[in-house]
mmCIF file with all atom_site columns, C-alpha atoms in Angstrom:
data_model
loop_
_atom_site.group_PDB
_atom_site.id
_atom_site.type_symbol
_atom_site.label_atom_id
_atom_site.label_alt_id
_atom_site.label_comp_id
_atom_site.label_asym_id
_atom_site.label_entity_id
_atom_site.label_seq_id
_atom_site.pdbx_PDB_ins_code
_atom_site.Cartn_x
_atom_site.Cartn_y
_atom_site.Cartn_z
_atom_site.occupancy
_atom_site.B_iso_or_equiv
_atom_site.pdbx_formal_charge
_atom_site.auth_seq_id
_atom_site.auth_comp_id
_atom_site.auth_asym_id
_atom_site.auth_atom_id
_atom_site.pdbx_PDB_model_num
ATOM 1   C CA . MET A 1 1   ? 17.200  -20.583 -0.774  1.00 0.00 ? 1149 MET A CA 1
ATOM 2   C CA . ALA A 1 2   ? 16.497  -18.424 -3.840  1.00 0.00 ? 1150 ALA A CA 1
ATOM 3   C CA . ILE A 1 3   ? 12.945  -17.215 -4.346  1.00 0.00 ? 1151 ILE A CA 1
ATOM 4   C CA . ASN A 1 4   ? 12.607  -18.976 -7.710  1.00 0.00 ? 1152 ASN A CA 1
ATOM 5   C CA . GLN A 1 5   ? 13.779  -22.263 -6.137  1.00 0.00 ? 1153 GLN A CA 1
ATOM 6   C CA . LEU A 1 6   ? 11.214  -21.805 -3.383  1.00 0.00 ? 1154 LEU A CA 1
ATOM 7   C CA . CYS A 1 7   ? 8.222   -20.521 -5.335  1.00 0.00 ? 1155 CYS A CA 1
ATOM 8   C CA . LEU A 1 8   ? 8.785   -21.879 -8.840  1.00 0.00 ? 1156 LEU A CA 1
ATOM 9   C CA . ALA A 1 9   ? 10.168  -25.352 -8.091  1.00 0.00 ? 1157 ALA A CA 1
ATOM 10  C CA . LYS A 1 10  ? 8.460   -28.099 -10.088 1.00 0.00 ? 1158 LYS A CA 1
ATOM 11  C CA . GLY A 1 11  ? 6.636   -30.752 -8.096  1.00 0.00 ? 1159 GLY A CA 1
ATOM 12  C CA . ASP A 1 12  ? 4.817   -33.914 -9.073  1.00 0.00 ? 1160 ASP A CA 1
ATOM 13  C CA . GLY A 1 13  ? 3.089   -33.792 -12.432 1.00 0.00 ? 1161 GLY A CA 1
ATOM 14  C CA . GLY A 1 14  ? 5.158   -30.859 -13.708 1.00 0.00 ? 1162 GLY A CA 1
ATOM 15  C CA . GLN A 1 15  ? 3.181   -28.297 -11.682 1.00 0.00 ? 1163 GLN A CA 1
ATOM 16  C CA . ASN A 1 16  ? 4.776   -25.680 -9.486  1.00 0.00 ? 1164 ASN A CA 1
ATOM 17  C CA . ALA A 1 17  ? 5.248   -27.043 -5.989  1.00 0.00 ? 1165 ALA A CA 1
ATOM 18  C CA . VAL A 1 18  ? 3.342   -24.095 -4.509  1.00 0.00 ? 1166 VAL A CA 1
ATOM 19  C CA . ASP A 1 19  ? 0.307   -25.066 -6.588  1.00 0.00 ? 1167 ASP A CA 1
ATOM 20  C CA . THR A 1 20  ? 0.038   -28.419 -4.799  1.00 0.00 ? 1168 THR A CA 1
ATOM 21  C CA . ASP A 1 21  ? 1.601   -27.824 -1.369  1.00 0.00 ? 1169 ASP A CA 1
ATOM 22  C CA . PRO A 1 22  ? -0.119  -25.203 0.822   1.00 0.00 ? 1170 PRO A CA 1
ATOM 23  C CA . GLN A 1 23  ? 2.766   -25.219 3.296   1.00 0.00 ? 1171 GLN A CA 1
ATOM 24  C CA . GLN A 1 24  ? 5.295   -24.316 0.621   1.00 0.00 ? 1172 GLN A CA 1
ATOM 25  C CA . LEU A 1 25  ? 2.876   -21.710 -0.690  1.00 0.00 ? 1173 LEU A CA 1
ATOM 26  C CA . PHE A 1 26  ? 2.718   -20.183 2.783   1.00 0.00 ? 1174 PHE A CA 1
ATOM 27  C CA . VAL A 1 27  ? 6.535   -20.077 3.034   1.00 0.00 ? 1175 VAL A CA 1
ATOM 28  C CA . CYS A 1 28  ? 6.743   -18.500 -0.425  1.00 0.00 ? 1176 CYS A CA 1
ATOM 29  C CA . ALA A 1 29  ? 4.173   -15.841 0.497   1.00 0.00 ? 1177 ALA A CA 1
ATOM 30  C CA . LYS A 1 30  ? 6.013   -15.085 3.748   1.00 0.00 ? 1178 LYS A CA 1
ATOM 31  C CA . THR A 1 31  ? 9.306   -14.738 1.854   1.00 0.00 ? 1179 THR A CA 1
ATOM 32  C CA . LEU A 1 32  ? 7.758   -12.344 -0.656  1.00 0.00 ? 1180 LEU A CA 1
ATOM 33  C CA . ASN A 1 33  ? 6.199   -10.388 2.194   1.00 0.00 ? 1181 ASN A CA 1
ATOM 34  C CA . ARG A 1 34  ? 9.590   -10.056 3.911   1.00 0.00 ? 1182 ARG A CA 1
ATOM 35  C CA . ALA A 1 35  ? 11.110  -8.802  0.661   1.00 0.00 ? 1183 ALA A CA 1
ATOM 36  C CA . ALA A 1 36  ? 8.323   -6.231  0.372   1.00 0.00 ? 1184 ALA A CA 1
ATOM 37  C CA . VAL A 1 37  ? 8.885   -5.120  3.974   1.00 0.00 ? 1185 VAL A CA 1
ATOM 38  C CA . ALA A 1 38  ? 12.638  -4.683  3.434   1.00 0.00 ? 1186 ALA A CA 1
ATOM 39  C CA . VAL A 1 39  ? 12.125  -2.640  0.269   1.00 0.00 ? 1187 VAL A CA 1
ATOM 40  C CA . THR A 1 40  ? 9.388   -0.478  1.786   1.00 0.00 ? 1188 THR A CA 1
ATOM 41  C CA . LEU A 1 41  ? 11.379  0.182   4.954   1.00 0.00 ? 1189 LEU A CA 1
ATOM 42  C CA . ALA A 1 42  ? 14.335  1.459   2.940   1.00 0.00 ? 1190 ALA A CA 1
ATOM 43  C CA . MET A 1 43  ? 12.083  3.655   0.821   1.00 0.00 ? 1191 MET A CA 1
ATOM 44  C CA . SER A 1 44  ? 10.212  4.926   3.874   1.00 0.00 ? 1192 SER A CA 1
ATOM 45  C CA . ILE A 1 45  ? 13.452  6.224   5.338   1.00 0.00 ? 1193 ILE A CA 1
ATOM 46  C CA . VAL A 1 46  ? 14.408  7.985   2.088   1.00 0.00 ? 1194 VAL A CA 1
ATOM 47  C CA . PHE A 1 47  ? 11.013  9.614   1.631   1.00 0.00 ? 1195 PHE A CA 1
ATOM 48  C CA . LEU A 1 48  ? 10.718  10.542  5.302   1.00 0.00 ? 1196 LEU A CA 1
ATOM 49  C CA . PHE A 1 49  ? 14.033  12.417  5.226   1.00 0.00 ? 1197 PHE A CA 1
ATOM 50  C CA . SER A 1 50  ? 13.211  14.075  1.914   1.00 0.00 ? 1198 SER A CA 1
ATOM 51  C CA . GLY A 1 51  ? 9.728   15.106  3.040   1.00 0.00 ? 1199 GLY A CA 1
ATOM 52  C CA . MET A 1 52  ? 10.962  16.390  6.401   1.00 0.00 ? 1200 MET A CA 1
ATOM 53  C CA . GLY A 1 53  ? 13.647  18.398  4.599   1.00 0.00 ? 1201 GLY A CA 1
ATOM 54  C CA . LYS A 1 54  ? 10.955  20.100  2.548   1.00 0.00 ? 1202 LYS A CA 1
ATOM 55  C CA . LEU A 1 55  ? 8.708   20.675  5.564   1.00 0.00 ? 1203 LEU A CA 1
ATOM 56  C CA . LEU A 1 56  ? 11.591  22.102  7.606   1.00 0.00 ? 1204 LEU A CA 1
ATOM 57  C CA . SER A 1 57  ? 12.474  24.536  4.776   1.00 0.00 ? 1205 SER A CA 1
ATOM 58  C CA . VAL A 1 58  ? 15.936  23.147  4.085   1.00 0.00 ? 1206 VAL A CA 1
ATOM 59  C CA . PRO A 1 59  ? 17.042  25.222  1.056   1.00 0.00 ? 1207 PRO A CA 1
ATOM 60  C CA . PHE A 1 60  ? 18.532  22.226  -0.771  1.00 0.00 ? 1208 PHE A CA 1
ATOM 61  C CA . PHE A 1 61  ? 15.106  20.612  -0.993  1.00 0.00 ? 1209 PHE A CA 1
ATOM 62  C CA . HIS A 1 62  ? 13.350  23.775  -2.223  1.00 0.00 ? 1210 HIS A CA 1
ATOM 63  C CA . VAL A 1 63  ? 15.767  24.721  -5.020  1.00 0.00 ? 1211 VAL A CA 1
ATOM 64  C CA . PRO A 1 64  ? 14.016  22.546  -7.646  1.00 0.00 ? 1212 PRO A CA 1
ATOM 65  C CA . PHE A 1 65  ? 10.678  24.245  -7.034  1.00 0.00 ? 1213 PHE A CA 1
ATOM 66  C CA . THR A 1 66  ? 12.282  27.682  -7.383  1.00 0.00 ? 1214 THR A CA 1
ATOM 67  C CA . LEU A 1 67  ? 14.020  26.695  -10.645 1.00 0.00 ? 1215 LEU A CA 1
ATOM 68  C CA . MET A 1 68  ? 10.736  25.436  -12.092 1.00 0.00 ? 1216 MET A CA 1
ATOM 69  C CA . ASN A 1 69  ? 8.979   28.692  -11.041 1.00 0.00 ? 1217 ASN A CA 1
ATOM 70  C CA . LEU A 1 70  ? 6.583   26.840  -8.769  1.00 0.00 ? 1218 LEU A CA 1
ATOM 71  C CA . PRO A 1 71  ? 5.110   28.503  -5.679  1.00 0.00 ? 1219 PRO A CA 1
ATOM 72  C CA . THR A 1 72  ? 6.870   27.918  -2.355  1.00 0.00 ? 1220 THR A CA 1
ATOM 73  C CA . GLY A 1 73  ? 3.786   26.183  -0.992  1.00 0.00 ? 1221 GLY A CA 1
ATOM 74  C CA . PHE A 1 74  ? 4.142   23.481  -3.624  1.00 0.00 ? 1222 PHE A CA 1
ATOM 75  C CA . GLY A 1 75  ? 7.371   22.302  -1.993  1.00 0.00 ? 1223 GLY A CA 1
ATOM 76  C CA . TYR A 1 76  ? 5.583   21.988  1.328   1.00 0.00 ? 1224 TYR A CA 1
ATOM 77  C CA . PHE A 1 77  ? 2.709   20.132  -0.353  1.00 0.00 ? 1225 PHE A CA 1
ATOM 78  C CA . ILE A 1 78  ? 5.165   17.629  -1.866  1.00 0.00 ? 1226 ILE A CA 1
ATOM 79  C CA . GLY A 1 79  ? 6.825   17.321  1.559   1.00 0.00 ? 1227 GLY A CA 1
ATOM 80  C CA . VAL A 1 80  ? 3.478   16.401  3.146   1.00 0.00 ? 1228 VAL A CA 1
ATOM 81  C CA . ILE A 1 81  ? 2.839   13.805  0.433   1.00 0.00 ? 1229 ILE A CA 1
ATOM 82  C CA . GLU A 1 82  ? 6.305   12.322  0.968   1.00 0.00 ? 1230 GLU A CA 1
ATOM 83  C CA . VAL A 1 83  ? 5.945   12.124  4.758   1.00 0.00 ? 1231 VAL A CA 1
ATOM 84  C CA . LEU A 1 84  ? 2.436   10.658  4.592   1.00 0.00 ? 1232 LEU A CA 1
ATOM 85  C CA . GLY A 1 85  ? 3.560   8.273   1.851   1.00 0.00 ? 1233 GLY A CA 1
ATOM 86  C CA . ALA A 1 86  ? 6.580   7.178   3.898   1.00 0.00 ? 1234 ALA A CA 1
ATOM 87  C CA . ILE A 1 87  ? 4.311   6.414   6.841   1.00 0.00 ? 1235 ILE A CA 1
ATOM 88  C CA . GLY A 1 88  ? 1.527   4.863   4.745   1.00 0.00 ? 1236 GLY A CA 1
ATOM 89  C CA . ILE A 1 89  ? 3.838   2.571   2.827   1.00 0.00 ? 1237 ILE A CA 1
ATOM 90  C CA . GLY A 1 90  ? 4.553   0.751   6.075   1.00 0.00 ? 1238 GLY A CA 1
ATOM 91  C CA . TRP A 1 91  ? 0.905   -0.257  6.555   1.00 0.00 ? 1239 TRP A CA 1
ATOM 92  C CA . ARG A 1 92  ? -0.270  -3.101  4.374   1.00 0.00 ? 1240 ARG A CA 1
ATOM 93  C CA . GLU A 1 93  ? -3.720  -1.566  3.848   1.00 0.00 ? 1241 GLU A CA 1
ATOM 94  C CA . TYR A 1 94  ? -2.236  1.678   2.488   1.00 0.00 ? 1242 TYR A CA 1
ATOM 95  C CA . ARG A 1 95  ? 0.912   0.326   0.824   1.00 0.00 ? 1243 ARG A CA 1
ATOM 96  C CA . VAL A 1 96  ? -0.301  0.381   -2.776  1.00 0.00 ? 1244 VAL A CA 1
ATOM 97  C CA . LEU A 1 97  ? -2.031  3.761   -2.439  1.00 0.00 ? 1245 LEU A CA 1
ATOM 98  C CA . SER A 1 98  ? 1.038   5.310   -0.790  1.00 0.00 ? 1246 SER A CA 1
ATOM 99  C CA . ALA A 1 99  ? 3.388   3.802   -3.364  1.00 0.00 ? 1247 ALA A CA 1
ATOM 100 C CA . ALA A 1 100 ? 1.218   5.158   -6.180  1.00 0.00 ? 1248 ALA A CA 1
ATOM 101 C CA . ALA A 1 101 ? 1.209   8.661   -4.633  1.00 0.00 ? 1249 ALA A CA 1
ATOM 102 C CA . LEU A 1 102 ? 4.971   8.552   -4.154  1.00 0.00 ? 1250 LEU A CA 1
ATOM 103 C CA . LEU A 1 103 ? 5.385   7.259   -7.702  1.00 0.00 ? 1251 LEU A CA 1
ATOM 104 C CA . SER A 1 104 ? 3.584   10.355  -9.001  1.00 0.00 ? 1252 SER A CA 1
ATOM 105 C CA . VAL A 1 105 ? 5.941   12.541  -6.960  1.00 0.00 ? 1253 VAL A CA 1
ATOM 106 C CA . MET A 1 106 ? 8.888   10.663  -8.438  1.00 0.00 ? 1254 MET A CA 1
ATOM 107 C CA . MET A 1 107 ? 7.616   11.334  -11.962 1.00 0.00 ? 1255 MET A CA 1
ATOM 108 C CA . GLY A 1 108 ? 7.934   15.037  -11.160 1.00 0.00 ? 1256 GLY A CA 1
ATOM 109 C CA . ALA A 1 109 ? 11.436  14.473  -9.782  1.00 0.00 ? 1257 ALA A CA 1
ATOM 110 C CA . ILE A 1 110 ? 12.448  12.615  -12.945 1.00 0.00 ? 1258 ILE A CA 1
ATOM 111 C CA . TYR A 1 111 ? 11.058  15.462  -15.055 1.00 0.00 ? 1259 TYR A CA 1
ATOM 112 C CA . TYR A 1 112 ? 13.062  17.967  -13.020 1.00 0.00 ? 1260 TYR A CA 1
ATOM 113 C CA . HIS A 1 113 ? 16.332  16.045  -13.259 1.00 0.00 ? 1261 HIS A CA 1
ATOM 114 C CA . PHE A 1 114 ? 16.039  15.415  -16.996 1.00 0.00 ? 1262 PHE A CA 1
ATOM 115 C CA . ASN A 1 115 ? 15.132  19.024  -17.823 1.00 0.00 ? 1263 ASN A CA 1
ATOM 116 C CA . TYR A 1 116 ? 17.072  21.102  -15.277 1.00 0.00 ? 1264 TYR A CA 1
ATOM 117 C CA . GLU A 1 117 ? 20.092  18.957  -14.415 1.00 0.00 ? 1265 GLU A CA 1
ATOM 118 C CA . THR A 1 118 ? 22.195  16.256  -16.021 1.00 0.00 ? 1266 THR A CA 1
ATOM 119 C CA . THR A 1 119 ? 20.621  13.006  -17.109 1.00 0.00 ? 1267 THR A CA 1
ATOM 120 C CA . PHE A 1 120 ? 22.886  11.136  -14.688 1.00 0.00 ? 1268 PHE A CA 1
ATOM 121 C CA . SER A 1 121 ? 21.312  12.960  -11.727 1.00 0.00 ? 1269 SER A CA 1
ATOM 122 C CA . ALA A 1 122 ? 17.952  11.355  -12.568 1.00 0.00 ? 1270 ALA A CA 1
ATOM 123 C CA . LEU A 1 123 ? 19.247  7.869   -11.706 1.00 0.00 ? 1271 LEU A CA 1
ATOM 124 C CA . PRO A 1 124 ? 18.254  7.956   -8.003  1.00 0.00 ? 1272 PRO A CA 1
ATOM 125 C CA . ALA A 1 125 ? 14.733  9.085   -8.923  1.00 0.00 ? 1273 ALA A CA 1
ATOM 126 C CA . LEU A 1 126 ? 14.514  6.365   -11.567 1.00 0.00 ? 1274 LEU A CA 1
ATOM 127 C CA . PHE A 1 127 ? 15.757  3.773   -9.058  1.00 0.00 ? 1275 PHE A CA 1
ATOM 128 C CA . LEU A 1 128 ? 13.216  4.849   -6.423  1.00 0.00 ? 1276 LEU A CA 1
ATOM 129 C CA . SER A 1 129 ? 10.464  4.751   -9.040  1.00 0.00 ? 1277 SER A CA 1
ATOM 130 C CA . ALA A 1 130 ? 11.447  1.194   -9.940  1.00 0.00 ? 1278 ALA A CA 1
ATOM 131 C CA . LEU A 1 131 ? 11.384  0.239   -6.244  1.00 0.00 ? 1279 LEU A CA 1
ATOM 132 C CA . LEU A 1 132 ? 7.942   1.796   -5.827  1.00 0.00 ? 1280 LEU A CA 1
ATOM 133 C CA . PHE A 1 133 ? 6.671   -0.136  -8.817  1.00 0.00 ? 1281 PHE A CA 1
ATOM 134 C CA . LEU A 1 134 ? 8.260   -3.297  -7.383  1.00 0.00 ? 1282 LEU A CA 1
ATOM 135 C CA . THR A 1 135 ? 6.516   -2.614  -4.071  1.00 0.00 ? 1283 THR A CA 1
ATOM 136 C CA . ILE A 1 136 ? 3.150   -2.438  -5.810  1.00 0.00 ? 1284 ILE A CA 1
ATOM 137 C CA . LYS A 1 137 ? 3.796   -5.659  -7.730  1.00 0.00 ? 1285 LYS A CA 1
ATOM 138 C CA . LEU A 1 138 ? 5.134   -7.514  -4.657  1.00 0.00 ? 1286 LEU A CA 1
ATOM 139 C CA . ASP A 1 139 ? 2.088   -6.506  -2.651  1.00 0.00 ? 1287 ASP A CA 1
ATOM 140 C CA . GLU A 1 140 ? -0.210  -7.811  -5.383  1.00 0.00 ? 1288 GLU A CA 1
ATOM 141 C CA . SER A 1 141 ? 1.751   -11.082 -5.605  1.00 0.00 ? 1289 SER A CA 1
ATOM 142 C CA . VAL A 1 142 ? 1.706   -11.664 -1.862  1.00 0.00 ? 1290 VAL A CA 1
ATOM 143 C CA . GLU A 1 143 ? -2.029  -10.959 -1.718  1.00 0.00 ? 1291 GLU A CA 1
ATOM 144 C CA . ARG A 1 144 ? -2.690  -13.357 -4.597  1.00 0.00 ? 1292 ARG A CA 1
ATOM 145 C CA . LEU A 1 145 ? -0.571  -16.077 -2.962  1.00 0.00 ? 1293 LEU A CA 1
ATOM 146 C CA . MET A 1 146 ? -2.322  -15.656 0.390   1.00 0.00 ? 1294 MET A CA 1
ATOM 147 C CA . ARG A 1 147 ? -5.750  -15.809 -1.259  1.00 0.00 ? 1295 ARG A CA 1
ATOM 148 C CA . PHE A 1 148 ? -4.757  -18.950 -3.182  1.00 0.00 ? 1296 PHE A CA 1
ATOM 149 C CA . GLN A 1 149 ? -3.435  -20.545 -0.006  1.00 0.00 ? 1297 GLN A CA 1
ATOM 150 C CA . ARG A 1 150 ? -6.746  -19.892 1.766   1.00 0.00 ? 1298 ARG A CA 1
ATOM 151 C CA . GLN A 1 151 ? -8.579  -21.533 -1.142  1.00 0.00 ? 1299 GLN A CA 1
ATOM 152 C CA . LEU A 1 152 ? -6.330  -24.601 -0.937  1.00 0.00 ? 1300 LEU A CA 1
ATOM 153 C CA . MET A 1 153 ? -6.842  -24.855 2.805   1.00 0.00 ? 1301 MET A CA 1
ATOM 154 C CA . ASP A 1 154 ? -10.618 -24.583 2.348   1.00 0.00 ? 1302 ASP A CA 1
ATOM 155 C CA . MET A 1 155 ? -10.540 -27.331 -0.289  1.00 0.00 ? 1303 MET A CA 1
ATOM 156 C CA . LYS A 1 156 ? -8.540  -29.624 2.013   1.00 0.00 ? 1304 LYS A CA 1
ATOM 157 C CA . ALA A 1 157 ? -11.032 -28.985 4.824   1.00 0.00 ? 1305 ALA A CA 1
ATOM 158 C CA . ILE A 1 158 ? -13.899 -30.037 2.554   1.00 0.00 ? 1306 ILE A CA 1
ATOM 159 C CA . PHE A 1 159 ? -12.244 -33.301 1.531   1.00 0.00 ? 1307 PHE A CA 1
#
Protein backbone atom coordinates (compact mmCIF):
# COMPACT_ATOMS: atom_id res chain seq x y z
CA MET A 1 0.00 0.00 0.00
CA ALA A 2 1.37 3.44 -0.94
CA ILE A 3 2.26 5.79 1.89
CA ASN A 4 -0.23 8.44 0.74
CA GLN A 5 -3.02 5.81 0.64
CA LEU A 6 -2.08 4.75 4.15
CA CYS A 7 -1.42 8.10 5.81
CA LEU A 8 -3.50 10.54 3.77
CA ALA A 9 -6.64 8.48 3.12
CA LYS A 10 -9.85 10.37 3.87
CA GLY A 11 -12.07 8.92 6.58
CA ASP A 12 -15.46 9.90 7.93
CA GLY A 13 -16.19 13.61 7.89
CA GLY A 14 -13.52 14.39 5.28
CA GLN A 15 -10.67 14.15 7.81
CA ASN A 16 -7.55 12.11 7.25
CA ALA A 17 -8.06 8.59 8.55
CA VAL A 18 -4.95 8.87 10.73
CA ASP A 19 -6.51 11.85 12.51
CA THR A 20 -9.38 9.70 13.79
CA ASP A 21 -7.95 6.16 13.96
CA PRO A 22 -4.99 5.67 16.33
CA GLN A 23 -4.30 2.21 14.93
CA GLN A 24 -3.90 3.52 11.40
CA LEU A 25 -1.78 6.35 12.77
CA PHE A 26 0.48 3.79 14.42
CA VAL A 27 0.83 1.82 11.16
CA CYS A 28 1.59 5.04 9.27
CA ALA A 29 4.26 6.04 11.80
CA LYS A 30 5.82 2.57 11.63
CA THR A 31 5.89 2.73 7.82
CA LEU A 32 7.57 6.14 7.87
CA ASN A 33 10.05 4.86 10.45
CA ARG A 34 10.93 1.88 8.23
CA ALA A 35 11.48 4.24 5.30
CA ALA A 36 13.78 6.36 7.47
CA VAL A 37 15.71 3.26 8.57
CA ALA A 38 16.20 2.07 4.98
CA VAL A 39 17.44 5.47 3.83
CA THR A 40 19.75 5.93 6.82
CA LEU A 41 21.21 2.44 6.49
CA ALA A 42 22.14 3.07 2.86
CA MET A 43 23.69 6.42 3.73
CA SER A 44 25.52 4.97 6.72
CA ILE A 45 27.28 2.49 4.45
CA VAL A 46 28.30 5.22 1.99
CA PHE A 47 29.61 7.56 4.67
CA LEU A 48 31.33 4.76 6.58
CA PHE A 49 33.30 3.70 3.50
CA SER A 50 34.13 7.29 2.58
CA GLY A 51 35.21 8.18 6.11
CA MET A 52 37.28 5.01 6.50
CA GLY A 53 38.96 5.75 3.17
CA LYS A 54 40.02 9.14 4.49
CA LEU A 55 41.15 7.73 7.83
CA LEU A 56 43.14 4.96 6.15
CA SER A 57 44.91 7.51 3.90
CA VAL A 58 43.58 6.18 0.61
CA PRO A 59 44.96 8.72 -1.91
CA PHE A 60 41.71 8.93 -3.88
CA PHE A 61 39.92 10.35 -0.86
CA HIS A 62 42.63 12.93 -0.08
CA VAL A 63 43.04 14.41 -3.57
CA PRO A 64 40.24 16.99 -3.11
CA PHE A 65 41.87 18.40 0.02
CA THR A 66 45.21 18.72 -1.78
CA LEU A 67 43.60 20.48 -4.76
CA MET A 68 41.88 22.97 -2.46
CA ASN A 69 45.20 23.61 -0.62
CA LEU A 70 43.80 22.37 2.67
CA PRO A 71 46.04 20.78 5.30
CA THR A 72 46.31 16.98 5.32
CA GLY A 73 44.78 16.87 8.79
CA PHE A 74 41.57 18.35 7.42
CA GLY A 75 40.95 15.19 5.40
CA TYR A 76 41.31 13.11 8.55
CA PHE A 77 38.99 15.47 10.42
CA ILE A 78 36.33 15.07 7.71
CA GLY A 79 36.89 11.29 7.85
CA VAL A 80 36.19 11.29 11.60
CA ILE A 81 33.02 13.33 11.07
CA GLU A 82 31.86 10.92 8.35
CA VAL A 83 32.51 7.80 10.44
CA LEU A 84 30.88 9.25 13.56
CA GLY A 85 27.99 10.54 11.44
CA ALA A 86 27.54 7.14 9.79
CA ILE A 87 27.35 5.51 13.21
CA GLY A 88 25.23 8.25 14.80
CA ILE A 89 22.68 8.31 12.01
CA GLY A 90 21.68 4.79 13.00
CA TRP A 91 20.63 5.85 16.51
CA ARG A 92 17.31 7.63 16.72
CA GLU A 93 18.51 10.03 19.42
CA TYR A 94 21.43 11.23 17.28
CA ARG A 95 19.90 10.88 13.81
CA VAL A 96 19.08 14.54 13.20
CA LEU A 97 22.35 15.82 14.68
CA SER A 98 24.39 13.32 12.63
CA ALA A 99 22.45 14.09 9.46
CA ALA A 100 23.03 17.82 9.98
CA ALA A 101 26.78 17.28 10.49
CA LEU A 102 26.97 15.09 7.39
CA LEU A 103 24.93 17.65 5.46
CA SER A 104 27.56 20.29 6.25
CA VAL A 105 30.26 17.93 4.98
CA MET A 106 28.25 17.40 1.81
CA MET A 107 28.04 21.16 1.25
CA GLY A 108 31.84 21.15 1.11
CA ALA A 109 31.78 18.22 -1.31
CA ILE A 110 29.30 20.04 -3.55
CA TYR A 111 31.52 23.13 -3.48
CA TYR A 112 34.52 21.01 -4.47
CA HIS A 113 32.76 19.26 -7.35
CA PHE A 114 31.29 22.46 -8.78
CA ASN A 115 34.56 24.40 -8.59
CA TYR A 116 37.26 21.78 -9.26
CA GLU A 117 35.52 19.15 -11.39
CA THR A 118 32.63 18.94 -13.82
CA THR A 119 29.14 19.88 -12.73
CA PHE A 120 27.98 16.34 -13.49
CA SER A 121 30.35 14.94 -10.84
CA ALA A 122 28.43 16.87 -8.16
CA LEU A 123 25.30 14.75 -8.68
CA PRO A 124 26.18 12.06 -6.09
CA ALA A 125 26.89 14.74 -3.48
CA LEU A 126 23.64 16.50 -4.34
CA PHE A 127 21.74 13.20 -4.11
CA LEU A 128 23.26 12.37 -0.71
CA SER A 129 22.44 15.87 0.51
CA ALA A 130 18.82 15.39 -0.55
CA LEU A 131 18.73 12.04 1.28
CA LEU A 132 20.17 13.63 4.42
CA PHE A 133 17.55 16.35 4.27
CA LEU A 134 14.88 13.68 3.74
CA THR A 135 16.20 11.81 6.77
CA ILE A 136 15.82 14.91 8.93
CA LYS A 137 12.28 15.53 7.67
CA LEU A 138 11.24 11.86 8.03
CA ASP A 139 12.52 11.79 11.59
CA GLU A 140 10.52 14.91 12.43
CA SER A 141 7.39 13.45 10.80
CA VAL A 142 7.66 10.14 12.62
CA GLU A 143 8.20 11.91 15.94
CA ARG A 144 5.18 14.15 15.34
CA LEU A 145 3.01 11.16 14.40
CA MET A 146 4.09 9.20 17.48
CA ARG A 147 3.40 12.17 19.75
CA PHE A 148 -0.04 12.66 18.18
CA GLN A 149 -0.81 8.97 18.58
CA ARG A 150 0.06 9.14 22.29
CA GLN A 151 -2.28 12.11 22.66
CA LEU A 152 -5.11 10.21 20.97
CA MET A 153 -4.53 7.19 23.17
CA ASP A 154 -4.56 9.40 26.28
CA MET A 155 -7.82 11.01 25.16
CA LYS A 156 -9.43 7.59 24.61
CA ALA A 157 -8.30 6.49 28.07
CA ILE A 158 -9.98 9.53 29.62
CA PHE A 159 -13.30 8.91 27.89
